[in-house]
Structure formats: C-alpha cells, structure tokens
Amino acid sequence: MSEINAHHDTPEPSQARSGMGHILWQQLPYAVALLLAIGGVAYTNISHQPLVGYWEFLALAIGVVCVVTKWPETEGRESQIRLIWTQALHWIAVLITMNIILVSGVQQLLPTPATGLVLLTLLALGTFLAGVSLLSLQIAFLGLAMGAAVPAISWLKQSIFFFLLGAVLLIGLAISFWLRQDRPAAGPTGSG
C-alpha cells in the first residue's frame, strides 16, 4: 500500500516542473521581444545610428506575437479573422507613422540619435496600445518597458542604463509569473 502511495506522489513534482516550463514557454515571446528592443536600444546608444529596418522588423514581430498569443483565447472563425485584421491595421498604422518620420524633410529636423528614439517611442506606444486593446497585461507591460527605455537612453550613458533595463525585465517577468499563479488552473476538474 505504501508503494502505491509513493507511486502516486512522484508525478506531482514532474507536473510542477511541467507547469513551470509551460509558464516559461508562454512568457518567451514577450521576453524575446523585450530583449530585442533592449538590444536595439543598446546598439543605438553605442553607435549613434538609428536602426530603421530593425525597428520596422520589430514592429512586425510584435504584431505577430500579439496575434499568436491571443489566438488560443479567440473562439470562432469570425473572431479570429477580426483579431488578424485589427492587429494588421494597428501595426500597419504604426509602420506608416514610422516611415513618415523617416521622410527626408522630417528626418532633417531630427538629429540621428533622436530618430532612433522617436522610432522606439512609436514602437512602444504601438505595443502598449495593442496590449490595451487585446486586454493583455504582458503586451501592455512590454510597451511600457520599451517606453521606459527612451528616457533611459537619453539620460543614462553609463552602465546604470543596462541595470535599469535589466530591473524592468525582471520586474515584468515577476509580475507575469505572479499573476499566472493567482489564476485558477484552466481545464476540467473531476469531482468524482
């Protein structure tokens, strides 16, 4: 009898590890997007050159993350099509705005480092607004973290900048994990 009880106790740590791995896998797109934004910010800070194509790629990538992360929660073909179209229009508007900034007449008014900051600000705003419209705390936080990087670049030129962005990343991940643990487990629960 004790062998049977011991056998039933062993899957629980495995399930706990599996659950933690699942949570980490769910948070991976947000962490990657934030790391890519921080990498772009760091490169812009060091090279003093705007990464025009990089920010456009990142806008498209975050748009894909928005659709992919909300897809499982979207029921019905009509809702899925609406999700795709609303996010496509949202991110097309962000890309058009970024390209308006890059028009030669507008870009001549901005110094090169400022162009990169403006593009990052537009990307951060687009990400935050996507998070609000999708009711996604993770996406909204990603936008806030990118927005916090803008003053960090302009104010901090030393290694404190990297510590600040690292702290923002850690706080965001901690909030995401804390909120995930407070939710009741989804799925069928057997009562008999």
GROMACS .gro file of N, CA and C in nm, residues 8 13 22 62 67 73 89 105 147 160 168 173:
model
   36
    8HIS      N    1   0.200   0.734  -0.648
    8HIS     CA    2   0.111   0.846  -0.681
    8HIS      C    3   0.171   0.981  -0.645
   13PRO      N    4   0.579   1.638  -0.854
   13PRO     CA    5   0.692   1.727  -0.886
   13PRO      C    6   0.714   1.737  -1.037
   22HIS      N    7   0.582   2.526  -1.886
   22HIS     CA    8   0.475   2.580  -1.970
   22HIS      C    9   0.461   2.731  -1.951
   62ILE      N   10   0.634   4.201  -3.322
   62ILE     CA   11   0.544   4.219  -3.208
   62ILE      C   12   0.399   4.203  -3.252
   67VAL      N   13  -0.091   3.847  -3.224
   67VAL     CA   14  -0.189   3.754  -3.283
   67VAL      C   15  -0.169   3.613  -3.228
   73GLU      N   16  -0.713   3.207  -2.724
   73GLU     CA   17  -0.826   3.261  -2.648
   73GLU      C   18  -0.940   3.305  -2.739
   89LEU      N   19  -0.415   4.611  -3.915
   89LEU     CA   20  -0.438   4.755  -3.934
   89LEU      C   21  -0.362   4.837  -3.829
  105GLY      N   22   1.237   6.518  -4.542
  105GLY     CA   23   1.206   6.650  -4.488
  105GLY      C   24   1.189   6.648  -4.336
  147GLY      N   25   0.893   5.189  -2.360
  147GLY     CA   26   0.881   5.333  -2.339
  147GLY      C   27   0.976   5.382  -2.232
  160ILE      N   28   2.465   5.205  -1.574
  160ILE     CA   29   2.342   5.209  -1.496
  160ILE      C   30   2.223   5.183  -1.587
  168VAL      N   31   1.383   4.633  -1.504
  168VAL     CA   32   1.250   4.639  -1.566
  168VAL      C   33   1.211   4.501  -1.618
  173LEU      N   34   0.883   4.013  -1.561
  173LEU     CA   35   0.871   3.868  -1.553
  173LEU      C   36   0.810   3.825  -1.420
   0.00000   0.00000   0.00000
